Amino acid sequence: MINLLTPEFLFTVIRVTTPILLAAMAAVICNKAGVVNIALEGIMLTSALTGVLISGFTQNLWLGALGGIVGGVFIAFLLAYFALYLKTDIILGGIALNLLTVGGTVFVMFAITGDKGATNSVRSLQFPSINIPFIQDIPIIGQMLSGHNLLTYLAIVMVFLVYFLLYKTTFGLRLRAVGENPDAASSVGIDVNRIQLYALLLSGVIASFGGMYMSMAYLKVFTTNMVAGRGYIALAAAAMGQANPVGTSIASLLFGFMESFGYQLQSRGIPSQFINMVPYVSTIIGLVLYAQYRQRQIAKKKIQKIHEEEVKA
Amino acid sequence: MLKQWLKKQSVDSKFETLRFSVAIIIALLVAFGLILLVSKEPFEALRHLFLGPISKFRKIGNVVETAIPLTFLGLSVSVMFSANQFNMGSSGALFMGGTVAAIVGLTLPLPTGIHPLVALLFAGVVGGIITSIPAIIKLKWNASELVSSLMLNFVALNLGLYLIMNHFRDPDAGTLASFKFPATALLPTLVKGTRIHFGIFIVILMVIVIWLFLAKTKWGYALRMTGMNMNFAKYSGISTAAVILYSQFIGGFLAGMAGAVEVLGMYDRFRWQMMPTYAFDGVIVAVLGKRNPIFVPVAAILLAYIRVGADTMSVNSDVSYEMISIIQGFIIIMIAANAFLKHYRQKMVVKEATSHD
């Protein structure tokens, strides 16, 4: 049988969860601000490319990281500009940007490097892996939690940062007010467009780290369409976590678990096409199970309400 | 009142034409700028992009060949989006449609004429099932049809590849491809020197059928009402759940047919190893064609022209084919921008009002 509880397996789970978790945190911020950021996929793809190119040409990792963020935020800005100021339907706008970036990244890659398919001719830099002192010496737990990429730890920190931002700062309060009821927020003097713009730009920064993780940590090159739907999986995770940072992290971890489970099946003679399906099938199943659960909760609440009213009467 | 309404209509449609043209021109200017930026011989590249499709008879044929699946996909997305469902499943339906048509072509011994029709029917039904799944999930549990349909595309792609590569692969084909289809299954080529095939009649027929369906039947009316205002449709007694289901099924049916027509019309074997590059073009064709079945073929030909131009350009110059996705993305996002050029509309209204009184 497949042994799922080895430290190596759990290490892989954390490794493949990282990009989903980062993008999911970006989705959380947007959902809380009442904007749907379908363009996460395109943001990740763009930052994955610009990070590789800039780090390759400057041979400086931090400039590369900056380049990745600028690339991702540029796409987020385009979405914000068209959706908030030119009133493009935000979903259609997101779809358009995702279509644009799938080919657009290949166009830029070919124009700058002459490569098509992968940036093999660019010697880009990678984010380093880090061994955590003390924890790395603990058996099993050390094997699981230590030695991950810098961006993996950033992703974990990001969960707390996003939580702090949303629930402990004035900006977070305003952001949630805009998401809950934009009219009410605007009546007390909050600039709804501006808050949503900031939310989209911020999500661009966070998702960019997810994109760079793909090309500068998980793999060492940019390859065509390498994000492969992770931006959408992150949206599903944020929906399942009800845009709560903790719940969303658990949902992301679940999807990471399923993807790793798929890799485990690879050595068991199961056709590769079925293994490729695992993350997507589990996302659909996850969405359905969660939606079922939510419906039951709503029904329960309704019954409770009726009951309370009866008692009162 | 009627007169005023007519006046408003004409300003609106004039303004729409202006907005669409400006959006396309800006997108082409962006392309122009990009070519200047990256190419060593930008004018050579531009010449191929704009004149390539009419440079040879064969190229004109390419435009028509490409416009066939684009029209199918545009109709598909038009019908699905008209019900206000962001269902992106038409690419999955396209791929599985092609797969199913190939399997029917290879396994069922049927006479010429009937064989491709049966393949088309099966492909359509399978396509319809694929796009119905996100609709069912949405109706039953209210989960995002956009995310589930995009996930389903990956599933459909891999399922199709599995079926062809593991059960119908010809080891002697040289590349990854299925066995050769029997002659009975193929859609015959119509014009010598091109690959324009019988599918063109099928697609014209479908344009007419979908137009009649949307404009002249009560189901089409219910569909448009549901798309415009779901609650209003509900209160006026329309079963919106049924509307969503049949609209998504029809959309998938059309996309499945697109796959079948493409595989049986353009190839002698199943040759797709990944999602065809035009699989998501239904969105732009539907947006450009304003979801109107009559305009959809026009939009498809325009897009096919750009695609063939970009193909010619990438072969003959140093600019890559993928530039078209930048053009497309800009066109979609600008046409969908409701406030784009808004003050021009106001000016036009004022001008119209003052000139006639």
XYZ file of C-alpha atoms in Angstrom:
670
model
C 0.000 0.000 0.000
C 0.946 3.606 -0.322
C 2.415 4.958 2.847
C 1.139 8.491 3.205
C 2.477 9.315 6.605
C 6.176 9.289 5.893
C 8.062 12.520 6.607
C 9.060 12.646 2.919
C 5.430 12.617 1.846
C 4.445 15.351 4.263
C 7.461 17.362 3.122
C 6.118 17.087 -0.450
C 2.662 18.151 0.694
C 4.070 21.370 2.138
C 6.171 21.885 -0.971
C 3.283 21.625 -3.448
C 0.899 23.549 -1.183
C 3.143 26.651 -1.182
C 2.072 28.256 -4.503
C -1.595 27.440 -3.882
C -1.413 28.891 -0.375
C 0.197 32.126 -1.531
C -2.336 32.615 -4.313
C -5.151 31.676 -1.937
C -4.065 34.408 0.493
C -4.206 36.843 -2.415
C -7.716 35.584 -3.161
C -8.713 36.041 0.507
C -7.839 39.726 0.441
C -9.813 40.308 -2.763
C -12.831 38.308 -1.622
C -12.931 40.238 1.641
C -12.880 43.484 -0.353
C -15.728 42.262 -2.540
C -13.740 41.887 -5.773
C -13.208 38.577 -7.536
C -9.658 38.251 -8.785
C -9.901 35.659 -11.555
C -6.596 36.977 -12.905
C -4.540 35.269 -10.154
C -3.532 32.667 -12.734
C -2.217 35.341 -15.085
C -0.525 37.261 -12.270
C 1.352 34.123 -11.210
C 2.355 33.275 -14.760
C 3.657 36.788 -15.436
C 5.637 37.035 -12.210
C 7.085 33.569 -12.823
C 8.522 34.844 -16.109
C 9.654 38.326 -15.084
C 11.295 36.941 -11.936
C 13.336 34.476 -13.994
C 14.304 37.047 -16.635
C 15.321 39.843 -14.245
C 17.212 37.562 -11.883
C 18.936 35.970 -14.864
C 20.039 39.269 -16.378
C 21.008 41.079 -13.187
C 22.294 37.998 -11.360
C 20.742 39.513 -8.272
C 18.019 37.535 -6.542
C 16.419 40.511 -4.838
C 16.177 42.505 -8.052
C 14.698 39.360 -9.587
C 12.116 39.161 -6.805
C 11.313 42.816 -7.360
C 10.956 42.158 -11.085
C 8.576 39.304 -10.367
C 6.459 41.489 -8.116
C 6.387 44.321 -10.647
C 5.298 41.894 -13.378
C 2.511 40.430 -11.270
C 1.320 43.763 -9.932
C 1.194 45.121 -13.489
C -1.424 42.507 -14.385
C -3.310 43.196 -11.139
C -3.223 46.899 -11.979
C -4.621 46.269 -15.473
C -7.489 44.311 -13.931
C -8.129 47.030 -11.350
C -7.985 49.826 -13.910
C -10.398 48.168 -16.307
C -12.755 46.736 -13.695
C -12.916 49.663 -11.278
C -12.521 52.677 -13.554
C -13.641 51.517 -16.986
C -16.338 49.214 -15.539
C -15.313 46.047 -17.369
C -17.106 43.050 -15.907
C -14.407 41.869 -13.495
C -14.857 38.191 -14.328
C -14.639 38.777 -18.071
C -11.661 41.074 -17.459
C -9.923 38.362 -15.429
C -10.588 35.769 -18.121
C -9.198 38.160 -20.756
C -6.017 38.774 -18.758
C -5.488 35.064 -18.191
C -5.821 34.404 -21.917
C -3.504 37.333 -22.591
C -0.779 36.113 -20.248
C -0.732 32.485 -21.448
C 0.390 33.642 -24.895
C 1.884 36.942 -23.754
C 4.483 35.257 -21.555
C 5.543 33.027 -24.454
C 5.739 36.080 -26.700
C 7.986 37.933 -24.243
C 10.080 34.830 -23.555
C 10.686 34.299 -27.285
C 11.373 37.978 -27.969
C 13.942 38.283 -25.185
C 15.597 34.876 -25.001
C 14.737 33.231 -28.312
C 13.479 30.227 -26.331
C 10.062 28.747 -26.828
C 8.687 26.331 -24.286
C 11.188 27.007 -21.504
C 13.746 29.655 -20.559
C 16.636 27.243 -20.860
C 19.150 29.826 -22.057
C 18.643 32.097 -19.036
C 20.771 31.355 -15.985
C 18.246 32.546 -13.449
C 18.687 32.446 -9.704
C 16.662 30.488 -7.182
C 15.308 31.339 -3.784
C 17.378 29.435 -1.216
C 16.234 26.526 0.917
C 16.560 27.096 4.631
C 17.303 24.749 7.483
C 15.718 25.960 10.681
C 18.009 25.623 13.678
C 16.731 23.368 16.516
C 13.700 22.200 14.520
C 15.911 20.488 11.943
C 17.395 18.326 14.700
C 14.059 16.990 15.883
C 13.486 13.604 14.237
C 10.540 13.330 11.799
C 9.265 16.861 12.478
C 12.628 18.246 11.425
C 12.488 16.247 8.199
C 9.009 17.562 7.510
C 9.304 21.209 8.440
C 12.954 22.100 7.937
C 14.812 22.493 4.650
C 11.959 24.118 2.764
C 12.330 26.996 0.399
C 12.399 30.532 1.732
C 9.110 31.234 -0.072
C 7.420 28.324 1.709
C 8.168 29.956 5.038
C 7.072 33.272 3.586
C 3.757 31.630 2.664
C 3.249 30.494 6.246
C 4.139 33.954 7.577
C 1.790 35.416 4.966
C -1.186 33.626 6.523
C -0.536 35.457 9.790
C 0.208 38.727 8.019
C -3.038 38.578 6.067
C -4.941 37.690 9.232
C -3.349 40.609 11.049
C -4.001 42.990 8.175
C -7.656 42.038 7.860
C -8.648 41.881 11.510
C -6.225 44.090 13.426
C -5.693 47.163 11.280
C -7.888 50.101 10.279
C -7.197 49.357 6.645
C -8.425 45.784 7.162
C -11.587 47.041 8.840
C -12.277 49.371 5.934
C -11.495 46.644 3.445
C -13.963 44.269 5.076
C -16.560 47.040 5.316
C -16.252 47.613 1.564
C -16.657 43.893 0.918
C -19.644 43.506 3.250
C -21.580 46.517 2.053
C -19.993 48.974 -0.378
C -22.879 51.448 -0.138
C -22.710 51.632 3.632
C -18.934 51.956 3.490
C -19.125 54.751 0.977
C -21.765 56.564 3.069
C -19.287 56.876 5.948
C -16.671 58.336 3.648
C -14.655 55.296 2.574
C -13.435 55.493 -1.032
C -14.661 52.090 -2.234
C -12.766 52.145 -5.523
C -9.524 53.047 -3.815
C -9.818 50.265 -1.214
C -10.620 47.723 -3.927
C -7.683 48.995 -5.982
C -5.356 48.497 -3.010
C -6.813 45.042 -2.404
C -6.175 44.026 -6.011
C -2.636 45.435 -6.015
C -1.845 43.751 -2.710
C -3.184 40.455 -4.039
C -0.892 41.016 -7.028
C 2.123 41.224 -4.712
C 1.205 38.087 -2.748
C 0.284 36.000 -5.798
C 3.558 37.069 -7.448
C 5.457 35.183 -4.769
C 3.368 32.149 -5.665
C 4.324 32.603 -9.310
C 8.004 33.044 -8.539
C 7.899 29.946 -6.359
C 6.943 27.988 -9.489
C 9.873 29.167 -11.616
C 12.536 30.060 -9.045
C 12.092 27.358 -6.408
C 9.834 24.489 -7.469
C 11.452 24.408 -10.911
C 14.520 26.315 -12.049
C 13.100 27.592 -15.328
C 9.972 29.206 -16.645
C 7.947 26.864 -18.843
C 4.883 27.622 -20.961
C 1.680 27.799 -18.910
C 3.543 26.414 -15.890
C 1.009 27.660 -13.337
C -1.425 25.083 -14.781
C -4.617 26.182 -13.045
C -3.160 26.764 -9.566
C -4.618 30.272 -9.589
C -8.070 28.783 -10.028
C -7.437 26.102 -7.411
C -6.519 28.950 -5.032
C -9.859 30.617 -5.801
C -11.594 27.361 -4.900
C -9.567 27.180 -1.680
C -10.587 30.732 -0.749
C -14.230 29.902 -1.465
C -14.008 26.786 0.706
C -12.294 28.688 3.498
C -15.004 31.368 3.314
C -12.173 33.857 2.708
C -10.946 33.260 6.246
C -7.122 33.003 6.266
C -7.076 29.955 8.537
C -9.875 28.062 6.826
C -8.382 28.896 3.438
C -4.992 27.555 4.541
C -6.590 24.270 5.544
C -8.340 24.037 2.176
C -5.050 24.810 0.371
C -3.296 22.130 2.387
C -6.014 19.689 1.392
C -5.433 20.421 -2.293
C -1.671 20.145 -1.760
C -2.251 16.795 -0.091
C -4.274 15.530 -3.049
C -1.662 16.677 -5.559
C 1.097 14.912 -3.617
C -1.093 11.844 -3.387
C -1.258 11.902 -7.187
C 2.546 11.908 -7.390
C 2.610 8.870 -5.127
C 0.383 7.005 -7.560
C 2.861 7.646 -10.346
C 5.067 4.729 -9.310
C 2.103 2.341 -9.181
C 1.643 1.992 -12.935
C -1.391 4.237 -13.167
C -1.485 6.094 -16.513
C 0.019 9.569 -16.229
C -3.133 11.185 -17.616
C -5.120 10.056 -14.584
C -2.442 11.345 -12.234
C -2.573 14.703 -13.998
C -6.299 14.838 -13.308
C -6.009 14.380 -9.537
C -5.597 18.040 -8.468
C -8.456 19.187 -10.693
C -10.870 16.402 -9.790
C -10.171 16.936 -6.100
C -10.807 20.663 -6.514
C -14.220 19.977 -8.048
C -15.055 17.445 -5.324
C -13.816 19.849 -2.655
C -15.968 22.661 -4.030
C -19.055 20.432 -4.082
C -18.540 18.977 -0.613
C -17.999 22.405 0.851
C -21.026 23.885 -0.901
C -23.155 20.991 0.406
C -21.898 21.600 3.926
C -22.626 25.310 3.668
C -26.148 24.671 2.437
C -26.803 22.395 5.380
C -25.512 25.077 7.757
C -27.823 27.647 6.198
C -30.783 25.268 6.447
C -29.959 24.578 10.091
C -29.824 28.282 10.861
C -33.183 28.780 9.212
C -34.758 26.029 11.294
C -33.184 27.503 14.413
C -34.600 30.901 13.592
C -38.074 29.531 13.042
C -37.779 27.627 16.306
C -36.705 30.739 18.211
C -39.576 32.724 16.786
C -42.001 30.007 17.846
C -40.617 30.051 21.369
C -40.985 33.819 21.502
C -44.560 33.611 20.304
C -42.144 57.966 -27.651
C -41.392 55.394 -30.290
C -39.550 58.043 -32.239
C -37.402 58.908 -29.257
C -36.693 55.276 -28.656
C -35.608 54.827 -32.258
C -33.364 57.853 -31.947
C -31.751 56.437 -28.832
C -31.276 53.107 -30.590
C -29.445 54.682 -33.451
C -27.102 56.611 -31.134
C -26.489 53.459 -29.139
C -25.704 51.357 -32.153
C -23.520 54.100 -33.656
C -21.707 54.390 -30.365
C -21.287 50.605 -30.151
C -19.746 50.540 -33.618
C -17.369 53.331 -32.611
C -16.440 51.573 -29.367
C -15.787 48.255 -31.090
C -13.686 49.873 -33.808
C -11.633 51.883 -31.326
C -11.071 48.778 -29.186
C -9.831 46.794 -32.191
C -7.674 49.675 -33.409
C -6.080 50.148 -29.970
C -5.393 46.415 -29.737
C -3.776 46.479 -33.186
C -1.746 49.562 -32.207
C -0.514 47.671 -29.144
C 0.488 44.847 -31.481
C 2.157 47.344 -33.791
C 4.124 48.821 -30.889
C 5.192 45.397 -29.674
C 6.382 44.393 -33.133
C 8.402 47.621 -33.443
C 9.890 46.845 -30.058
C 10.941 43.229 -30.589
C 11.487 42.790 -34.312
C 14.586 43.520 -36.351
C 12.467 43.928 -39.475
C 9.201 45.277 -38.069
C 7.689 46.304 -41.389
C 8.340 42.918 -42.932
C 6.610 41.359 -39.901
C 3.659 43.738 -40.175
C 3.296 43.049 -43.883
C 3.024 39.319 -43.167
C 0.597 39.935 -40.305
C -1.826 42.045 -42.322
C -1.344 40.863 -45.900
C -0.227 37.282 -45.293
C -3.793 35.904 -45.190
C -4.558 37.253 -48.683
C -1.149 36.619 -50.203
C -2.007 33.184 -51.598
C -5.146 31.284 -52.444
C -4.128 28.623 -49.951
C -3.920 31.251 -47.196
C -7.435 32.485 -47.899
C -8.430 28.856 -47.550
C -6.667 28.786 -44.168
C -8.777 31.722 -42.992
C -11.992 29.908 -43.889
C -10.759 26.620 -42.356
C -9.861 28.394 -39.111
C -13.133 30.306 -39.011
C -15.163 27.052 -38.948
C -14.235 25.889 -35.404
C -14.089 29.509 -34.212
C -17.699 30.045 -35.312
C -18.793 26.870 -33.519
C -16.955 27.941 -30.358
C -18.292 31.487 -30.604
C -21.857 30.171 -30.876
C -21.160 27.853 -27.955
C -19.919 30.611 -25.657
C -22.651 33.000 -26.868
C -25.394 30.582 -25.838
C -23.767 29.748 -22.495
C -22.900 33.336 -21.531
C -26.353 34.531 -22.646
C -27.782 32.676 -19.653
C -25.364 34.708 -17.517
C -23.228 31.643 -16.791
C -19.463 32.042 -16.969
C -18.990 28.509 -18.191
C -15.561 28.045 -19.770
C -16.132 24.352 -20.501
C -16.271 24.747 -24.267
C -12.573 23.946 -24.631
C -12.970 20.707 -22.683
C -16.048 19.909 -24.771
C -14.061 20.664 -27.941
C -11.276 18.279 -26.987
C -13.559 15.450 -25.898
C -15.738 16.075 -28.957
C -12.707 15.503 -31.151
C -11.797 12.394 -29.176
C -15.280 10.898 -29.373
C -15.518 11.623 -33.105
C -12.200 9.857 -33.607
C -13.367 6.829 -31.622
C -16.668 6.638 -33.511
C -14.742 7.014 -36.751
C -12.395 4.179 -35.845
C -14.783 1.704 -34.238
C -18.233 1.927 -35.859
C -18.505 0.513 -39.378
C -21.006 2.867 -40.988
C -21.617 3.936 -44.578
C -20.337 7.211 -46.058
C -22.571 10.146 -45.247
C -24.060 8.623 -42.114
C -20.720 7.916 -40.456
C -19.599 11.523 -39.830
C -23.126 12.526 -38.803
C -23.205 9.830 -36.122
C -19.745 10.908 -34.985
C -20.931 14.524 -34.781
C -23.993 13.527 -32.787
C -21.982 11.511 -30.251
C -19.382 14.281 -29.981
C -22.123 16.856 -29.407
C -23.781 14.830 -26.669
C -20.490 14.237 -24.865
C -19.641 17.940 -25.194
C -23.054 18.823 -23.821
C -22.552 16.541 -20.839
C -19.204 18.191 -20.078
C -20.612 21.721 -19.993
C -23.706 20.572 -18.115
C -21.661 19.350 -15.149
C -20.635 22.854 -13.953
C -24.247 23.982 -14.443
C -25.574 21.098 -12.333
C -23.001 21.818 -9.625
C -24.001 25.475 -9.685
C -27.731 24.751 -9.542
C -27.538 22.105 -6.857
C -24.897 23.518 -4.570
C -24.291 27.046 -5.793
C -20.559 26.484 -6.425
C -18.763 28.706 -8.959
C -19.315 27.396 -12.487
C -16.242 29.296 -13.657
C -13.801 27.427 -11.424
C -15.432 24.018 -11.846
C -15.600 24.355 -15.641
C -11.933 25.351 -15.848
C -10.964 22.385 -13.666
C -13.127 20.153 -15.825
C -11.206 21.264 -18.923
C -8.048 19.732 -17.512
C -9.955 16.533 -16.757
C -11.452 16.384 -20.269
C -8.053 17.017 -21.861
C -6.394 14.209 -19.929
C -9.290 11.816 -20.413
C -9.202 12.398 -24.162
C -5.445 11.921 -24.310
C -5.716 8.762 -22.236
C -8.351 7.228 -24.506
C -6.478 7.975 -27.725
C -2.952 7.255 -26.530
C -3.746 4.062 -24.646
C -6.410 2.498 -26.834
C -6.264 3.922 -30.350
C -2.649 4.905 -30.824
C -0.997 3.841 -34.051
C 2.550 2.741 -33.145
C 3.585 3.114 -36.813
C 2.321 6.688 -37.176
C 5.722 8.215 -36.429
C 4.210 10.753 -34.052
C 1.733 10.457 -31.216
C -1.464 9.969 -33.193
C -4.371 7.586 -33.549
C -4.891 5.034 -36.315
C -5.965 6.385 -39.691
C -9.687 7.090 -39.966
C -11.583 5.063 -42.588
C -12.591 7.103 -45.630
C -16.271 6.775 -44.674
C -15.744 8.871 -41.533
C -14.062 11.864 -43.138
C -15.766 15.136 -44.006
C -14.856 15.634 -47.680
C -12.759 18.573 -48.839
C -14.740 20.997 -50.992
C -12.240 23.359 -52.600
C -9.151 22.011 -54.350
C -5.892 23.555 -53.132
C -7.306 24.259 -49.678
C -8.601 22.168 -46.816
C -12.026 23.864 -46.760
C -14.293 20.957 -45.925
C -17.920 19.941 -45.674
C -17.984 21.290 -42.099
C -18.645 24.738 -43.524
C -22.206 23.680 -44.435
C -22.718 22.258 -40.965
C -21.527 25.440 -39.304
C -23.718 27.654 -41.529
C -26.670 25.425 -40.667
C -25.887 25.749 -36.953
C -25.643 29.554 -37.190
C -29.156 29.617 -38.665
C -30.514 27.073 -36.169
C -29.102 28.913 -33.153
C -30.329 32.249 -34.488
C -33.841 30.844 -34.945
C -33.643 29.219 -31.532
C -32.635 32.405 -29.714
C -34.777 34.858 -31.638
C -37.872 32.901 -32.581
C -38.599 30.213 -29.994
C -40.008 30.510 -26.493
C -36.982 28.613 -25.139
C -34.694 31.174 -26.688
C -36.806 33.951 -25.230
C -36.668 32.351 -21.778
C -32.909 32.060 -22.154
C -32.479 35.738 -22.996
C -34.792 36.796 -20.161
C -32.880 34.643 -17.680
C -29.614 36.171 -18.798
C -30.893 39.720 -18.542
C -32.539 39.445 -15.159
C -32.711 36.099 -13.389
C -35.127 37.232 -10.677
C -37.491 38.897 -13.119
C -37.475 35.742 -15.243
C -38.271 33.655 -12.172
C -41.177 35.859 -11.140
C -42.628 35.800 -14.615
C -42.844 32.035 -14.398
C -39.754 30.929 -16.313
C -38.034 27.851 -14.892
C -34.559 29.378 -14.747
C -32.975 26.100 -13.613
C -34.207 24.381 -16.763
C -33.001 27.326 -18.855
C -29.523 27.162 -17.356
C -29.363 23.417 -17.935
C -30.429 23.419 -21.569
C -28.382 26.501 -22.443
C -25.211 24.939 -21.072
C -25.998 21.626 -22.772
C -26.525 23.325 -26.134
C -23.307 25.306 -25.662
C -21.354 22.127 -24.989
C -23.096 20.335 -27.864
C -21.864 23.038 -30.256
C -18.325 22.884 -28.868
C -18.329 19.082 -29.104
C -19.407 19.359 -32.738
C -16.565 21.836 -33.286
C -14.094 19.204 -32.136
C -15.655 16.518 -34.322
C -15.810 18.705 -37.426
C -12.211 19.782 -36.930
C -10.842 16.271 -36.404
C -12.809 14.651 -39.252
C -12.510 17.607 -41.630
C -8.897 18.671 -41.234
C -7.026 15.484 -40.330
C -6.854 11.814 -41.260
C -5.918 10.790 -37.711
C -6.466 12.214 -34.217
C -3.370 14.408 -33.859
C -4.017 16.680 -30.866
C -1.411 16.217 -28.164
C -2.560 19.190 -26.156
C -5.404 21.688 -26.064
C -5.561 23.423 -29.484
C -4.466 27.063 -29.208
C -7.858 28.352 -30.317
C -9.775 26.363 -27.673
C -10.575 29.466 -25.621
C -11.294 31.698 -28.628
C -15.018 31.201 -28.171
C -14.915 33.942 -25.547
C -13.506 36.597 -27.842
C -15.699 35.562 -30.782
C -18.783 35.785 -28.552
C -17.743 39.156 -27.125
C -16.905 40.586 -30.563
C -20.094 39.155 -32.050
C -22.158 40.588 -29.183
C -23.508 37.061 -28.560
C -25.585 37.427 -31.709
C -25.468 34.289 -33.921
C -25.563 36.457 -37.049
C -22.478 38.467 -36.026
C -20.574 35.474 -34.643
C -19.338 34.222 -38.058
C -18.139 37.747 -38.926
C -16.184 37.929 -35.675
C -14.839 34.419 -36.307
C -13.591 35.375 -39.789
C -11.929 38.514 -38.404
C -10.212 36.481 -35.712
C -9.273 33.732 -38.167
C -7.716 36.411 -40.369
C -5.592 37.649 -37.457
C -4.644 34.069 -36.571
C -3.534 33.182 -40.111
C -1.716 36.526 -40.335
C 0.118 35.841 -37.083
C 0.977 32.357 -38.306
C 2.420 33.718 -41.559
C 4.299 36.356 -39.575
C 5.832 33.859 -37.173
C 7.049 31.637 -40.029
C 8.531 34.517 -42.047
C 9.845 36.856 -39.348
C 11.251 36.971 -35.840
C 7.948 37.720 -34.089
C 6.205 34.774 -32.439
C 2.679 33.561 -33.057
C 1.641 34.043 -29.439
C 1.372 37.791 -30.013
C -2.246 37.239 -31.020
C -3.211 36.349 -27.468
C -2.094 39.840 -26.433
C -4.261 41.370 -29.187
C -7.187 39.174 -28.152
C -6.886 39.916 -24.446
C -6.907 43.659 -25.094
C -9.876 43.439 -27.450
C -11.971 41.495 -24.916
C -11.133 43.690 -21.960
C -11.763 46.936 -23.865
C -15.010 45.880 -25.495
C -16.282 44.679 -22.132
C -15.373 48.037 -20.580
C -18.753 49.711 -20.184
C -17.335 53.086 -19.248
C -14.802 53.085 -22.084
C -15.329 56.240 -24.227
C -18.374 57.068 -22.102
C -18.149 60.815 -22.537
C -18.137 60.384 -26.323
C -21.469 58.666 -26.005
C -22.790 61.648 -24.075
C -21.501 63.992 -26.778
C -23.176 61.899 -29.462
C -26.474 61.948 -27.588
C -26.315 65.718 -27.170
C -25.415 66.233 -30.831
C -28.246 63.975 -31.969
C -30.732 65.745 -29.702
C -29.764 69.237 -30.783
C -29.512 68.512 -34.507
C -33.060 67.142 -34.867
C -35.054 69.581 -32.781
